[in-house]
Every structure is written in C-alpha cells, then in structure tokens.
C-alpha cells in the first residue's frame, strides 16, 4: 500500500516537473515586414486614392447598402423572395441583377407644411 502511494507521488512529481518544462517555453511570433506602400503606389501614385477618399467611398457604399436593405424590408413581396434578395444584396449589392430587381429609389426630403423643397 505504501509502495503504491510512493509510486503515485513520484509519478505526480515527474508529471509536474514535465509540465513545468513545457510551460517554460516561450512563444516567439514571426516578425512581419510592414509595407508602407503597395506596388501600385510606388509606380503610379496618381492612380491610387488617398485614405480619406477610400474611407469616404466606403461610408457612401455602406449607406447605400443600408438604404437598399431598408427598401427591401418595406417592399410588399413574399418573405422567401425578400430573403433571397437580401442574400444577393450581401453577396454583390451593385450587380446588374440586383439593379434590375430593385428600381433605383432616391428619397427626397418632404416639407410637411405642404411645400416641396
């Protein structure tokens, strides 16, 4: 009985010492070189949009996608067709098929006093 307890204690100590060695290893992530310019920027800098212009275009694109989603939610169509159109909108919001399916709708601000702006 004492022999079993002694063997279990020695085995436990070996286990603890082995895990201690495993834990002592350090993980060194690979250093990635950061490129400040793409190849296009190096050779044709006038063709590349600035960061502000890209952000503005991205915001414009996201707002038009949100507008199209809100229009699809308000259309009087079947739920199955609505879900299909929403999936297509997520895949490619400016495809020819999407433009054919949904007419270009531009909302105008309406003055509720009876006058159009």
Tab-separated table of C-alpha atoms in Angstrom:
chain	number	residue	atom	x	y	z
A	1	UNK	CA	0.000	0.000	0.000
A	2	UNK	CA	2.821	2.363	0.934
A	3	UNK	CA	4.597	1.376	-2.247
A	4	UNK	CA	1.581	2.383	-4.383
A	5	UNK	CA	1.288	5.747	-2.635
A	6	UNK	CA	5.025	6.334	-3.040
A	7	UNK	CA	4.887	5.448	-6.757
A	8	UNK	CA	1.876	7.714	-7.243
A	9	UNK	CA	3.671	10.597	-5.500
A	10	UNK	CA	6.834	10.105	-7.589
A	11	UNK	CA	4.762	9.882	-10.777
A	12	UNK	CA	2.923	13.047	-9.821
A	13	UNK	CA	6.230	14.860	-9.236
A	14	UNK	CA	7.531	13.752	-12.638
A	15	UNK	CA	4.300	14.942	-14.226
A	16	UNK	CA	4.533	18.348	-12.542
A	17	UNK	CA	8.202	18.772	-13.486
A	18	UNK	CA	7.420	17.835	-17.104
A	19	UNK	CA	4.605	20.335	-17.394
A	20	UNK	CA	6.840	22.982	-15.836
A	21	UNK	CA	9.354	22.493	-18.660
A	22	UNK	CA	6.604	22.702	-21.249
A	23	UNK	CA	5.264	25.915	-19.734
A	24	UNK	CA	8.751	27.451	-19.679
A	25	UNK	CA	8.954	27.528	-23.467
A	26	UNK	CA	8.376	30.956	-24.903
A	27	UNK	CA	6.321	31.604	-27.980
A	28	UNK	CA	8.062	33.960	-30.384
A	29	UNK	CA	5.748	35.246	-33.106
A	30	UNK	CA	7.200	35.748	-36.545
A	31	UNK	CA	8.121	39.307	-37.385
A	32	UNK	CA	6.228	40.549	-40.426
A	33	UNK	CA	7.629	43.310	-42.538
A	34	UNK	CA	5.188	46.168	-42.781
A	35	UNK	CA	4.993	47.664	-46.231
A	36	UNK	CA	4.091	51.311	-46.270
A	37	UNK	CA	3.358	51.352	-49.975
A	38	UNK	CA	1.878	48.905	-52.387
A	39	UNK	CA	3.468	48.276	-55.762
A	40	UNK	CA	0.792	50.404	-57.383
A	41	UNK	CA	1.624	53.336	-55.110
A	42	UNK	CA	5.315	53.045	-55.919
A	43	UNK	CA	4.935	53.211	-59.691
A	44	UNK	CA	1.611	55.006	-60.254
A	45	UNK	CA	0.842	57.151	-57.194
A	46	UNK	CA	-1.712	59.314	-59.017
A	47	UNK	CA	-3.941	56.289	-59.724
A	48	UNK	CA	-4.274	55.342	-56.050
A	49	UNK	CA	-6.918	57.046	-53.910
A	50	UNK	CA	-5.950	58.615	-50.630
A	51	UNK	CA	-7.026	57.117	-47.317
A	52	UNK	CA	-9.671	59.800	-46.752
A	53	UNK	CA	-11.148	59.255	-50.206
A	54	UNK	CA	-11.287	55.487	-49.641
A	55	UNK	CA	-12.986	55.973	-46.265
A	56	UNK	CA	-15.497	58.349	-47.829
A	57	UNK	CA	-16.272	55.874	-50.632
A	58	UNK	CA	-16.647	53.040	-48.118
A	59	UNK	CA	-19.063	55.072	-45.991
A	60	UNK	CA	-21.033	56.023	-49.103
A	61	UNK	CA	-21.211	52.370	-50.195
A	62	UNK	CA	-22.310	51.204	-46.727
A	63	UNK	CA	-25.014	53.873	-46.564
A	64	UNK	CA	-26.366	52.899	-49.992
A	65	UNK	CA	-26.424	49.220	-48.936
A	66	UNK	CA	-28.294	50.174	-45.754
A	67	UNK	CA	-30.781	52.178	-47.837
A	68	UNK	CA	-31.343	49.229	-50.166
A	69	UNK	CA	-31.879	46.897	-47.193
A	70	UNK	CA	-34.437	49.250	-45.698
A	71	UNK	CA	-36.228	49.481	-49.051
A	72	UNK	CA	-36.268	45.683	-49.374
A	73	UNK	CA	-37.721	45.407	-45.878
A	74	UNK	CA	-40.603	47.723	-46.771
A	75	UNK	CA	-41.497	46.198	-50.159
A	76	UNK	CA	-44.704	44.195	-50.391
A	77	UNK	CA	-43.163	40.906	-51.561
A	78	UNK	CA	-43.131	37.364	-50.242
A	79	UNK	CA	-40.814	36.556	-47.359
A	80	UNK	CA	-38.963	33.951	-49.405
A	81	UNK	CA	-38.205	36.455	-52.175
A	82	UNK	CA	-37.203	39.084	-49.608
A	83	UNK	CA	-34.703	36.687	-48.019
A	84	UNK	CA	-33.301	35.772	-51.445
A	85	UNK	CA	-32.867	39.438	-52.343
A	86	UNK	CA	-31.213	40.190	-49.008
A	87	UNK	CA	-28.739	37.343	-49.597
A	88	UNK	CA	-27.967	38.704	-53.065
A	89	UNK	CA	-27.575	42.158	-51.586
A	90	UNK	CA	-24.962	40.828	-49.167
A	91	UNK	CA	-23.108	38.992	-51.948
A	92	UNK	CA	-22.975	41.786	-54.514
A	93	UNK	CA	-25.035	44.890	-53.743
A	94	UNK	CA	-24.397	46.629	-57.074
A	95	UNK	CA	-24.829	43.767	-59.518
A	96	UNK	CA	-26.911	44.155	-62.664
A	97	UNK	CA	-29.350	41.545	-61.402
A	98	UNK	CA	-29.866	43.469	-58.159
A	99	UNK	CA	-30.382	46.707	-60.072
A	100	UNK	CA	-32.941	45.020	-62.335
A	101	UNK	CA	-34.777	43.554	-59.373
A	102	UNK	CA	-34.958	46.736	-57.388
A	103	UNK	CA	-35.556	50.084	-59.021
A	104	UNK	CA	-33.281	52.939	-58.044
A	105	UNK	CA	-35.196	54.808	-55.363
A	106	UNK	CA	-33.997	58.173	-54.133
A	107	UNK	CA	-35.970	59.649	-51.277
A	108	UNK	CA	-36.440	63.376	-51.213
A	109	UNK	CA	-36.928	65.360	-48.049
A	110	UNK	CA	-40.516	66.418	-47.854
A	111	UNK	CA	-41.589	69.573	-46.084
A	112	UNK	CA	-44.666	68.536	-44.120
A	113	UNK	CA	-46.146	72.067	-44.320
A	114	UNK	CA	-47.246	71.242	-47.835
A	115	UNK	CA	-44.300	72.738	-49.670
A	116	UNK	CA	-41.792	70.699	-51.596
A	117	UNK	CA	-38.141	71.661	-51.175
